[in-house]
JSON list of C-alpha atoms in Angstrom, two decimals:
[
{"chain": "A", "resi": 869, "resn": "UNK", "atom": "CA", "xyz": [-11.03, -4.32, 7.86]},
{"chain": "A", "resi": 870, "resn": "UNK", "atom": "CA", "xyz": [-13.31, -3.61, 4.91]},
{"chain": "A", "resi": 871, "resn": "UNK", "atom": "CA", "xyz": [-13.81, -0.18, 3.35]},
{"chain": "A", "resi": 872, "resn": "UNK", "atom": "CA", "xyz": [-16.53, 0.77, 0.90]},
{"chain": "A", "resi": 873, "resn": "UNK", "atom": "CA", "xyz": [-16.82, 4.30, -0.45]},
{"chain": "A", "resi": 874, "resn": "UNK", "atom": "CA", "xyz": [-19.64, 5.36, -2.75]},
{"chain": "A", "resi": 875, "resn": "UNK", "atom": "CA", "xyz": [-19.92, 8.42, -4.99]},
{"chain": "A", "resi": 876, "resn": "UNK", "atom": "CA", "xyz": [-17.35, 10.45, -3.02]},
{"chain": "A", "resi": 877, "resn": "UNK", "atom": "CA", "xyz": [-17.00, 14.09, -4.04]},
{"chain": "A", "resi": 878, "resn": "UNK", "atom": "CA", "xyz": [-14.47, 16.46, -2.49]},
{"chain": "A", "resi": 879, "resn": "UNK", "atom": "CA", "xyz": [-14.20, 20.13, -3.44]},
{"chain": "A", "resi": 880, "resn": "UNK", "atom": "CA", "xyz": [-11.70, 22.60, -2.06]},
{"chain": "A", "resi": 881, "resn": "UNK", "atom": "CA", "xyz": [-12.65, 26.30, -1.76]},
{"chain": "A", "resi": 882, "resn": "UNK", "atom": "CA", "xyz": [-16.29, 25.48, -2.43]},
{"chain": "A", "resi": 883, "resn": "UNK", "atom": "CA", "xyz": [-18.32, 28.58, -3.24]},
{"chain": "A", "resi": 884, "resn": "UNK", "atom": "CA", "xyz": [-15.30, 30.88, -3.21]},
{"chain": "A", "resi": 885, "resn": "UNK", "atom": "CA", "xyz": [-14.85, 31.32, -6.93]},
{"chain": "A", "resi": 886, "resn": "UNK", "atom": "CA", "xyz": [-11.69, 29.22, -7.07]},
{"chain": "A", "resi": 887, "resn": "UNK", "atom": "CA", "xyz": [-13.14, 25.75, -6.59]},
{"chain": "A", "resi": 888, "resn": "UNK", "atom": "CA", "xyz": [-10.94, 22.71, -7.08]},
{"chain": "A", "resi": 889, "resn": "UNK", "atom": "CA", "xyz": [-12.73, 19.38, -7.52]},
{"chain": "A", "resi": 890, "resn": "UNK", "atom": "CA", "xyz": [-10.26, 16.91, -6.05]},
{"chain": "A", "resi": 891, "resn": "UNK", "atom": "CA", "xyz": [-12.58, 13.89, -6.05]},
{"chain": "A", "resi": 892, "resn": "UNK", "atom": "CA", "xyz": [-15.42, 13.57, -8.53]},
{"chain": "A", "resi": 893, "resn": "UNK", "atom": "CA", "xyz": [-17.65, 10.56, -7.84]},
{"chain": "A", "resi": 894, "resn": "UNK", "atom": "CA", "xyz": [-15.26, 7.93, -6.47]},
{"chain": "A", "resi": 895, "resn": "UNK", "atom": "CA", "xyz": [-16.53, 4.39, -5.92]},
{"chain": "A", "resi": 896, "resn": "UNK", "atom": "CA", "xyz": [-14.07, 1.96, -4.35]},
{"chain": "A", "resi": 897, "resn": "UNK", "atom": "CA", "xyz": [-14.09, -1.19, -2.24]},
{"chain": "A", "resi": 898, "resn": "UNK", "atom": "CA", "xyz": [-11.03, -2.30, -0.29]},
{"chain": "A", "resi": 899, "resn": "UNK", "atom": "CA", "xyz": [-11.35, -5.89, 0.79]},
{"chain": "A", "resi": 900, "resn": "UNK", "atom": "CA", "xyz": [-10.00, -7.19, 4.07]},
{"chain": "A", "resi": 901, "resn": "UNK", "atom": "CA", "xyz": [-6.43, -8.48, 3.63]},
{"chain": "A", "resi": 902, "resn": "UNK", "atom": "CA", "xyz": [-5.73, -7.17, 0.14]},
{"chain": "A", "resi": 903, "resn": "UNK", "atom": "CA", "xyz": [-2.79, -5.12, -1.11]},
{"chain": "A", "resi": 904, "resn": "UNK", "atom": "CA", "xyz": [-3.99, -2.31, -3.34]},
{"chain": "A", "resi": 905, "resn": "UNK", "atom": "CA", "xyz": [-2.19, 0.41, -5.28]},
{"chain": "A", "resi": 906, "resn": "UNK", "atom": "CA", "xyz": [-3.92, 3.69, -6.09]},
{"chain": "A", "resi": 907, "resn": "UNK", "atom": "CA", "xyz": [-2.00, 5.10, -9.00]},
{"chain": "A", "resi": 908, "resn": "UNK", "atom": "CA", "xyz": [-2.18, 8.51, -10.62]},
{"chain": "A", "resi": 909, "resn": "UNK", "atom": "CA", "xyz": [-0.24, 11.56, -11.68]},
{"chain": "A", "resi": 910, "resn": "UNK", "atom": "CA", "xyz": [0.42, 14.52, -9.41]},
{"chain": "A", "resi": 911, "resn": "UNK", "atom": "CA", "xyz": [-2.84, 16.42, -8.87]},
{"chain": "A", "resi": 912, "resn": "UNK", "atom": "CA", "xyz": [-5.04, 13.46, -9.82]},
{"chain": "A", "resi": 913, "resn": "UNK", "atom": "CA", "xyz": [-6.67, 13.31, -6.39]},
{"chain": "A", "resi": 914, "resn": "UNK", "atom": "CA", "xyz": [-4.92, 10.26, -4.98]},
{"chain": "A", "resi": 915, "resn": "UNK", "atom": "CA", "xyz": [-3.53, 11.94, -1.84]},
{"chain": "A", "resi": 916, "resn": "UNK", "atom": "CA", "xyz": [-6.93, 13.51, -1.13]},
{"chain": "A", "resi": 917, "resn": "UNK", "atom": "CA", "xyz": [-8.49, 10.07, -1.48]},
{"chain": "A", "resi": 918, "resn": "UNK", "atom": "CA", "xyz": [-5.96, 8.70, 1.00]},
{"chain": "A", "resi": 919, "resn": "UNK", "atom": "CA", "xyz": [-6.94, 11.36, 3.56]},
{"chain": "A", "resi": 920, "resn": "UNK", "atom": "CA", "xyz": [-10.57, 10.37, 3.18]},
{"chain": "A", "resi": 921, "resn": "UNK", "atom": "CA", "xyz": [-9.74, 6.68, 3.52]},
{"chain": "A", "resi": 922, "resn": "UNK", "atom": "CA", "xyz": [-7.69, 7.44, 6.63]},
{"chain": "A", "resi": 923, "resn": "UNK", "atom": "CA", "xyz": [-10.63, 9.25, 8.28]},
{"chain": "A", "resi": 924, "resn": "UNK", "atom": "CA", "xyz": [-8.52, 12.40, 8.37]},
{"chain": "A", "resi": 925, "resn": "UNK", "atom": "CA", "xyz": [-11.03, 14.31, 6.20]},
{"chain": "A", "resi": 926, "resn": "UNK", "atom": "CA", "xyz": [-14.77, 13.85, 6.64]},
{"chain": "A", "resi": 927, "resn": "UNK", "atom": "CA", "xyz": [-15.77, 17.01, 4.76]},
{"chain": "A", "resi": 928, "resn": "UNK", "atom": "CA", "xyz": [-16.97, 15.29, 1.59]},
{"chain": "A", "resi": 929, "resn": "UNK", "atom": "CA", "xyz": [-20.16, 14.29, -0.18]},
{"chain": "A", "resi": 930, "resn": "UNK", "atom": "CA", "xyz": [-20.94, 10.63, -0.57]},
{"chain": "A", "resi": 931, "resn": "UNK", "atom": "CA", "xyz": [-20.81, 7.56, 1.66]},
{"chain": "A", "resi": 932, "resn": "UNK", "atom": "CA", "xyz": [-17.91, 5.92, 3.50]},
{"chain": "A", "resi": 933, "resn": "UNK", "atom": "CA", "xyz": [-18.57, 2.60, 5.22]},
{"chain": "A", "resi": 934, "resn": "UNK", "atom": "CA", "xyz": [-15.85, 1.26, 7.51]},
{"chain": "A", "resi": 935, "resn": "UNK", "atom": "CA", "xyz": [-16.68, -2.31, 8.48]},
{"chain": "A", "resi": 936, "resn": "UNK", "atom": "CA", "xyz": [-20.24, -1.44, 7.55]},
{"chain": "A", "resi": 937, "resn": "UNK", "atom": "CA", "xyz": [-20.40, 1.72, 9.69]},
{"chain": "A", "resi": 938, "resn": "UNK", "atom": "CA", "xyz": [-20.88, 5.16, 8.14]},
{"chain": "A", "resi": 939, "resn": "UNK", "atom": "CA", "xyz": [-17.92, 7.11, 9.53]},
{"chain": "A", "resi": 940, "resn": "UNK", "atom": "CA", "xyz": [-19.87, 10.37, 9.56]},
{"chain": "A", "resi": 941, "resn": "UNK", "atom": "CA", "xyz": [-22.11, 8.95, 12.26]},
{"chain": "A", "resi": 942, "resn": "UNK", "atom": "CA", "xyz": [-19.07, 8.74, 14.54]},
{"chain": "A", "resi": 943, "resn": "UNK", "atom": "CA", "xyz": [-17.86, 11.41, 16.95]},
{"chain": "A", "resi": 944, "resn": "UNK", "atom": "CA", "xyz": [-14.46, 13.10, 16.61]},
{"chain": "A", "resi": 945, "resn": "UNK", "atom": "CA", "xyz": [-13.23, 11.07, 19.58]},
{"chain": "A", "resi": 946, "resn": "UNK", "atom": "CA", "xyz": [-14.33, 7.85, 17.92]},
{"chain": "A", "resi": 947, "resn": "UNK", "atom": "CA", "xyz": [-12.62, 8.84, 14.67]},
{"chain": "A", "resi": 948, "resn": "UNK", "atom": "CA", "xyz": [-9.44, 9.73, 16.55]},
{"chain": "A", "resi": 949, "resn": "UNK", "atom": "CA", "xyz": [-9.41, 6.26, 18.14]},
{"chain": "A", "resi": 950, "resn": "UNK", "atom": "CA", "xyz": [-9.85, 4.65, 14.73]},
{"chain": "A", "resi": 951, "resn": "UNK", "atom": "CA", "xyz": [-6.95, 6.67, 13.30]},
{"chain": "A", "resi": 952, "resn": "UNK", "atom": "CA", "xyz": [-4.79, 5.75, 16.29]},
{"chain": "A", "resi": 953, "resn": "UNK", "atom": "CA", "xyz": [-5.68, 2.07, 16.67]},
{"chain": "A", "resi": 954, "resn": "UNK", "atom": "CA", "xyz": [-7.14, 0.73, 13.45]},
{"chain": "A", "resi": 955, "resn": "UNK", "atom": "CA", "xyz": [-5.32, 2.61, 10.68]},
{"chain": "A", "resi": 956, "resn": "UNK", "atom": "CA", "xyz": [-1.56, 3.00, 10.31]},
{"chain": "A", "resi": 957, "resn": "UNK", "atom": "CA", "xyz": [-0.43, 5.94, 8.18]},
{"chain": "A", "resi": 958, "resn": "UNK", "atom": "CA", "xyz": [2.92, 6.13, 6.38]},
{"chain": "A", "resi": 959, "resn": "UNK", "atom": "CA", "xyz": [3.35, 9.70, 5.21]},
{"chain": "A", "resi": 960, "resn": "UNK", "atom": "CA", "xyz": [5.13, 10.95, 2.12]},
{"chain": "A", "resi": 961, "resn": "UNK", "atom": "CA", "xyz": [8.65, 12.08, 3.07]},
{"chain": "A", "resi": 962, "resn": "UNK", "atom": "CA", "xyz": [8.33, 10.02, 6.27]},
{"chain": "A", "resi": 963, "resn": "UNK", "atom": "CA", "xyz": [6.76, 12.67, 8.57]},
{"chain": "A", "resi": 964, "resn": "UNK", "atom": "CA", "xyz": [9.13, 11.86, 11.42]},
{"chain": "A", "resi": 965, "resn": "UNK", "atom": "CA", "xyz": [10.00, 14.16, 14.32]},
{"chain": "A", "resi": 966, "resn": "UNK", "atom": "CA", "xyz": [13.53, 15.52, 13.80]},
{"chain": "A", "resi": 967, "resn": "UNK", "atom": "CA", "xyz": [16.22, 15.61, 16.46]},
{"chain": "A", "resi": 968, "resn": "UNK", "atom": "CA", "xyz": [14.80, 12.72, 18.48]},
{"chain": "A", "resi": 969, "resn": "UNK", "atom": "CA", "xyz": [15.52, 9.00, 18.40]},
{"chain": "A", "resi": 970, "resn": "UNK", "atom": "CA", "xyz": [13.99, 6.21, 16.38]},
{"chain": "A", "resi": 971, "resn": "UNK", "atom": "CA", "xyz": [12.43, 4.79, 19.55]},
{"chain": "A", "resi": 972, "resn": "UNK", "atom": "CA", "xyz": [10.79, 8.09, 20.52]},
{"chain": "A", "resi": 973, "resn": "UNK", "atom": "CA", "xyz": [9.35, 8.48, 17.02]},
{"chain": "A", "resi": 974, "resn": "UNK", "atom": "CA", "xyz": [7.91, 4.98, 16.96]},
{"chain": "A", "resi": 975, "resn": "UNK", "atom": "CA", "xyz": [6.23, 5.25, 20.36]},
{"chain": "A", "resi": 976, "resn": "UNK", "atom": "CA", "xyz": [4.30, 8.46, 19.52]},
{"chain": "A", "resi": 977, "resn": "UNK", "atom": "CA", "xyz": [1.04, 6.68, 18.57]},
{"chain": "A", "resi": 978, "resn": "UNK", "atom": "CA", "xyz": [1.18, 4.69, 21.81]},
{"chain": "A", "resi": 979, "resn": "UNK", "atom": "CA", "xyz": [1.47, 7.87, 23.87]},
{"chain": "A", "resi": 980, "resn": "UNK", "atom": "CA", "xyz": [-1.38, 9.48, 21.96]},
{"chain": "A", "resi": 981, "resn": "UNK", "atom": "CA", "xyz": [-3.56, 6.44, 22.61]},
{"chain": "A", "resi": 982, "resn": "UNK", "atom": "CA", "xyz": [-3.82, 7.22, 26.31]},
{"chain": "A", "resi": 983, "resn": "UNK", "atom": "CA", "xyz": [-2.83, 4.09, 28.20]},
{"chain": "A", "resi": 984, "resn": "UNK", "atom": "CA", "xyz": [0.92, 3.59, 28.21]},
{"chain": "A", "resi": 985, "resn": "UNK", "atom": "CA", "xyz": [2.64, 0.45, 29.50]},
{"chain": "A", "resi": 986, "resn": "UNK", "atom": "CA", "xyz": [6.39, 1.05, 29.17]},
{"chain": "A", "resi": 987, "resn": "UNK", "atom": "CA", "xyz": [7.41, -2.60, 29.34]},
{"chain": "A", "resi": 988, "resn": "UNK", "atom": "CA", "xyz": [4.87, -3.74, 26.77]},
{"chain": "A", "resi": 989, "resn": "UNK", "atom": "CA", "xyz": [5.72, -0.78, 24.52]},
{"chain": "A", "resi": 990, "resn": "UNK", "atom": "CA", "xyz": [9.46, -1.48, 24.75]},
{"chain": "A", "resi": 991, "resn": "UNK", "atom": "CA", "xyz": [8.87, -5.11, 23.79]},
{"chain": "A", "resi": 992, "resn": "UNK", "atom": "CA", "xyz": [6.57, -4.19, 20.92]},
{"chain": "A", "resi": 993, "resn": "UNK", "atom": "CA", "xyz": [8.98, -1.60, 19.51]},
{"chain": "A", "resi": 994, "resn": "UNK", "atom": "CA", "xyz": [11.98, -3.90, 19.89]},
{"chain": "A", "resi": 995, "resn": "UNK", "atom": "CA", "xyz": [10.15, -6.56, 17.89]},
{"chain": "A", "resi": 996, "resn": "UNK", "atom": "CA", "xyz": [9.19, -4.13, 15.17]},
{"chain": "A", "resi": 997, "resn": "UNK", "atom": "CA", "xyz": [12.68, -2.66, 14.82]},
{"chain": "A", "resi": 998, "resn": "UNK", "atom": "CA", "xyz": [14.13, -6.16, 14.60]},
{"chain": "A", "resi": 999, "resn": "UNK", "atom": "CA", "xyz": [11.64, -7.27, 11.96]},
{"chain": "A", "resi": 1000, "resn": "UNK", "atom": "CA", "xyz": [12.38, -4.11, 9.97]},
{"chain": "A", "resi": 1001, "resn": "UNK", "atom": "CA", "xyz": [16.14, -4.62, 10.36]},
{"chain": "A", "resi": 1002, "resn": "UNK", "atom": "CA", "xyz": [16.82, -1.36, 12.21]},
{"chain": "A", "resi": 1003, "resn": "UNK", "atom": "CA", "xyz": [17.11, -2.66, 15.77]},
{"chain": "A", "resi": 1004, "resn": "UNK", "atom": "CA", "xyz": [20.64, -1.23, 15.96]},
{"chain": "A", "resi": 1005, "resn": "UNK", "atom": "CA", "xyz": [19.22, 2.28, 15.27]},
{"chain": "A", "resi": 1006, "resn": "UNK", "atom": "CA", "xyz": [16.89, 2.33, 18.30]},
{"chain": "A", "resi": 1007, "resn": "UNK", "atom": "CA", "xyz": [18.63, 5.28, 19.99]},
{"chain": "A", "resi": 1008, "resn": "UNK", "atom": "CA", "xyz": [19.86, 6.97, 16.82]},
{"chain": "A", "resi": 1009, "resn": "UNK", "atom": "CA", "xyz": [18.70, 10.49, 15.95]},
{"chain": "A", "resi": 1010, "resn": "UNK", "atom": "CA", "xyz": [16.44, 10.62, 12.90]},
{"chain": "A", "resi": 1011, "resn": "UNK", "atom": "CA", "xyz": [18.80, 13.07, 11.20]},
{"chain": "A", "resi": 1012, "resn": "UNK", "atom": "CA", "xyz": [21.51, 10.40, 11.17]},
{"chain": "A", "resi": 1013, "resn": "UNK", "atom": "CA", "xyz": [19.47, 7.83, 9.26]},
{"chain": "A", "resi": 1014, "resn": "UNK", "atom": "CA", "xyz": [19.45, 7.06, 5.56]},
{"chain": "A", "resi": 1015, "resn": "UNK", "atom": "CA", "xyz": [16.25, 7.50, 3.56]},
{"chain": "A", "resi": 1016, "resn": "UNK", "atom": "CA", "xyz": [15.52, 3.78, 3.72]},
{"chain": "A", "resi": 1017, "resn": "UNK", "atom": "CA", "xyz": [16.07, 3.68, 7.48]},
{"chain": "A", "resi": 1018, "resn": "UNK", "atom": "CA", "xyz": [13.75, 6.64, 7.94]},
{"chain": "A", "resi": 1019, "resn": "UNK", "atom": "CA", "xyz": [11.07, 4.92, 5.90]},
{"chain": "A", "resi": 1020, "resn": "UNK", "atom": "CA", "xyz": [11.44, 1.76, 7.98]},
{"chain": "A", "resi": 1021, "resn": "UNK", "atom": "CA", "xyz": [11.08, 3.90, 11.10]},
{"chain": "A", "resi": 1022, "resn": "UNK", "atom": "CA", "xyz": [7.90, 5.44, 9.66]},
{"chain": "A", "resi": 1023, "resn": "UNK", "atom": "CA", "xyz": [6.54, 1.95, 8.97]},
{"chain": "A", "resi": 1024, "resn": "UNK", "atom": "CA", "xyz": [7.37, 0.84, 12.53]},
{"chain": "A", "resi": 1025, "resn": "UNK", "atom": "CA", "xyz": [5.51, 3.87, 13.87]},
{"chain": "A", "resi": 1026, "resn": "UNK", "atom": "CA", "xyz": [2.48, 3.02, 11.72]},
{"chain": "A", "resi": 1027, "resn": "UNK", "atom": "CA", "xyz": [2.52, -0.56, 13.01]},
{"chain": "A", "resi": 1028, "resn": "UNK", "atom": "CA", "xyz": [3.13, 0.03, 16.72]},
{"chain": "A", "resi": 1029, "resn": "UNK", "atom": "CA", "xyz": [-0.56, -0.02, 17.67]},
{"chain": "A", "resi": 1030, "resn": "UNK", "atom": "CA", "xyz": [-1.17, -3.13, 15.55]},
{"chain": "A", "resi": 1031, "resn": "UNK", "atom": "CA", "xyz": [-3.54, -1.59, 12.97]},
{"chain": "A", "resi": 1032, "resn": "UNK", "atom": "CA", "xyz": [-5.66, -3.64, 10.62]},
{"chain": "A", "resi": 1033, "resn": "UNK", "atom": "CA", "xyz": [-4.78, -1.53, 7.58]},
{"chain": "A", "resi": 1034, "resn": "UNK", "atom": "CA", "xyz": [-1.75, 0.47, 6.44]},
{"chain": "A", "resi": 1035, "resn": "UNK", "atom": "CA", "xyz": [-2.22, 3.52, 4.19]},
{"chain": "A", "resi": 1036, "resn": "UNK", "atom": "CA", "xyz": [1.02, 4.67, 2.58]},
{"chain": "A", "resi": 1037, "resn": "UNK", "atom": "CA", "xyz": [1.41, 7.90, 0.61]},
{"chain": "A", "resi": 1038, "resn": "UNK", "atom": "CA", "xyz": [4.21, 7.62, -1.98]},
{"chain": "A", "resi": 1039, "resn": "UNK", "atom": "CA", "xyz": [6.31, 5.44, 0.36]},
{"chain": "A", "resi": 1040, "resn": "UNK", "atom": "CA", "xyz": [9.04, 4.88, -2.24]},
{"chain": "A", "resi": 1041, "resn": "UNK", "atom": "CA", "xyz": [9.01, 8.33, -3.84]},
{"chain": "A", "resi": 1042, "resn": "UNK", "atom": "CA", "xyz": [12.09, 9.64, -1.99]},
{"chain": "A", "resi": 1043, "resn": "UNK", "atom": "CA", "xyz": [14.10, 6.41, -2.23]},
{"chain": "A", "resi": 1044, "resn": "UNK", "atom": "CA", "xyz": [16.56, 4.97, -4.71]},
{"chain": "A", "resi": 1045, "resn": "UNK", "atom": "CA", "xyz": [15.46, 1.96, -6.77]},
{"chain": "A", "resi": 1046, "resn": "UNK", "atom": "CA", "xyz": [17.10, -0.71, -4.61]},
{"chain": "A", "resi": 1047, "resn": "UNK", "atom": "CA", "xyz": [15.84, 0.74, -1.33]},
{"chain": "A", "resi": 1048, "resn": "UNK", "atom": "CA", "xyz": [12.36, 1.21, -2.81]},
{"chain": "A", "resi": 1049, "resn": "UNK", "atom": "CA", "xyz": [12.30, -2.47, -3.74]},
{"chain": "A", "resi": 1050, "resn": "UNK", "atom": "CA", "xyz": [13.33, -3.41, -0.19]},
{"chain": "A", "resi": 1051, "resn": "UNK", "atom": "CA", "xyz": [10.53, -1.27, 1.27]},
{"chain": "A", "resi": 1052, "resn": "UNK", "atom": "CA", "xyz": [7.97, -2.87, -1.03]},
{"chain": "A", "resi": 1053, "resn": "UNK", "atom": "CA", "xyz": [9.18, -6.27, 0.17]},
{"chain": "A", "resi": 1054, "resn": "UNK", "atom": "CA", "xyz": [8.40, -5.08, 3.72]},
{"chain": "A", "resi": 1055, "resn": "UNK", "atom": "CA", "xyz": [4.85, -4.15, 2.68]},
{"chain": "A", "resi": 1056, "resn": "UNK", "atom": "CA", "xyz": [4.42, -7.50, 0.94]},
{"chain": "A", "resi": 1057, "resn": "UNK", "atom": "CA", "xyz": [5.50, -9.31, 4.10]},
{"chain": "A", "resi": 1058, "resn": "UNK", "atom": "CA", "xyz": [3.11, -7.29, 6.24]},
{"chain": "A", "resi": 1059, "resn": "UNK", "atom": "CA", "xyz": [0.29, -8.07, 3.84]},
{"chain": "A", "resi": 1060, "resn": "UNK", "atom": "CA", "xyz": [1.14, -11.77, 3.98]},
{"chain": "A", "resi": 1061, "resn": "UNK", "atom": "CA", "xyz": [0.74, -11.50, 7.77]},
{"chain": "A", "resi": 1062, "resn": "UNK", "atom": "CA", "xyz": [-2.87, -10.35, 7.25]},
{"chain": "A", "resi": 1063, "resn": "UNK", "atom": "CA", "xyz": [-2.58, -6.56, 7.27]},
{"chain": "A", "resi": 1064, "resn": "UNK", "atom": "CA", "xyz": [-4.42, -4.75, 4.48]},
{"chain": "A", "resi": 1065, "resn": "UNK", "atom": "CA", "xyz": [-2.11, -2.38, 2.60]},
{"chain": "A", "resi": 1066, "resn": "UNK", "atom": "CA", "xyz": [-3.10, 0.56, 0.41]},
{"chain": "A", "resi": 1067, "resn": "UNK", "atom": "CA", "xyz": [-0.30, 2.37, -1.40]},
{"chain": "A", "resi": 1068, "resn": "UNK", "atom": "CA", "xyz": [-0.73, 5.65, -3.22]},
{"chain": "A", "resi": 1069, "resn": "UNK", "atom": "CA", "xyz": [1.91, 6.00, -5.92]},
{"chain": "A", "resi": 1070, "resn": "UNK", "atom": "CA", "xyz": [2.73, 7.40, -9.32]},
{"chain": "A", "resi": 1071, "resn": "UNK", "atom": "CA", "xyz": [5.41, 4.74, -9.89]},
{"chain": "A", "resi": 1072, "resn": "UNK", "atom": "CA", "xyz": [4.52, 1.76, -12.08]},
{"chain": "A", "resi": 1073, "resn": "UNK", "atom": "CA", "xyz": [7.10, -0.59, -10.55]},
{"chain": "A", "resi": 1074, "resn": "UNK", "atom": "CA", "xyz": [5.71, 0.07, -7.08]},
{"chain": "A", "resi": 1075, "resn": "UNK", "atom": "CA", "xyz": [2.14, -0.45, -8.27]},
{"chain": "A", "resi": 1076, "resn": "UNK", "atom": "CA", "xyz": [2.98, -3.71, -10.03]},
{"chain": "A", "resi": 1077, "resn": "UNK", "atom": "CA", "xyz": [4.05, -5.25, -6.71]},
{"chain": "A", "resi": 1078, "resn": "UNK", "atom": "CA", "xyz": [0.51, -4.90, -5.39]},
{"chain": "A", "resi": 1079, "resn": "UNK", "atom": "CA", "xyz": [-2.30, -7.39, -5.99]},
{"chain": "A", "resi": 1080, "resn": "UNK", "atom": "CA", "xyz": [-4.64, -4.83, -7.54]},
{"chain": "A", "resi": 1081, "resn": "UNK", "atom": "CA", "xyz": [-4.11, -1.44, -9.14]},
{"chain": "A", "resi": 1082, "resn": "UNK", "atom": "CA", "xyz": [-6.70, 1.32, -9.30]},
{"chain": "A", "resi": 1083, "resn": "UNK", "atom": "CA", "xyz": [-6.01, 4.27, -11.60]},
{"chain": "A", "resi": 1084, "resn": "UNK", "atom": "CA", "xyz": [-7.27, 7.70, -10.61]},
{"chain": "A", "resi": 1085, "resn": "UNK", "atom": "CA", "xyz": [-7.41, 10.58, -13.06]},
{"chain": "A", "resi": 1086, "resn": "UNK", "atom": "CA", "xyz": [-9.01, 14.01, -12.58]},
{"chain": "A", "resi": 1087, "resn": "UNK", "atom": "CA", "xyz": [-10.61, 12.83, -9.36]},
{"chain": "A", "resi": 1088, "resn": "UNK", "atom": "CA", "xyz": [-12.23, 9.77, -10.97]},
{"chain": "A", "resi": 1089, "resn": "UNK", "atom": "CA", "xyz": [-11.47, 6.06, -10.95]},
{"chain": "A", "resi": 1090, "resn": "UNK", "atom": "CA", "xyz": [-10.62, 5.02, -14.48]}
]
């Protein structure tokens, strides 16, 4: 999956006297199969950029081409299908549903996708949990997991519909150094399998494990 964005501007509270320019003329190309880090300090615009890349925010000025198609020519239903099938999102602080099992969290995107084949889903989730080394936590409540196990669950959820690209927002920010390194190894393995990976981070060690690093500052690519 290729992504090209050109001259992207994003302003919050436009025309209300308290404008915040989150993105200020971003140009970026994400090539199919690459592993890219978007690095910047808090407030630099990197999380806003990730929302745009994930088709979660289309209220911007500029051009976004996804596999050559301008996403703003697509309907909300078409965008929803892209977010569900083509793009896997790993949220900061995991974004898991509390008080339910690992399995139930991972299958959420499948249920949202409409068609639901229980046998195929069970097999897919079992394979993911095994590859992420949490197969023994299948029926465990999220609240009983460690931070690393929760992050692995979040990655499994992002992968369950077999997306072509993973977008991860500070995926190691809440983890200790050893666990963070393990999680980055997971992303490296996924990338080696052909999945594009984009990681938003403020951590240099995390960024250095990616193939390319883009620095964002004050809403601009440096």
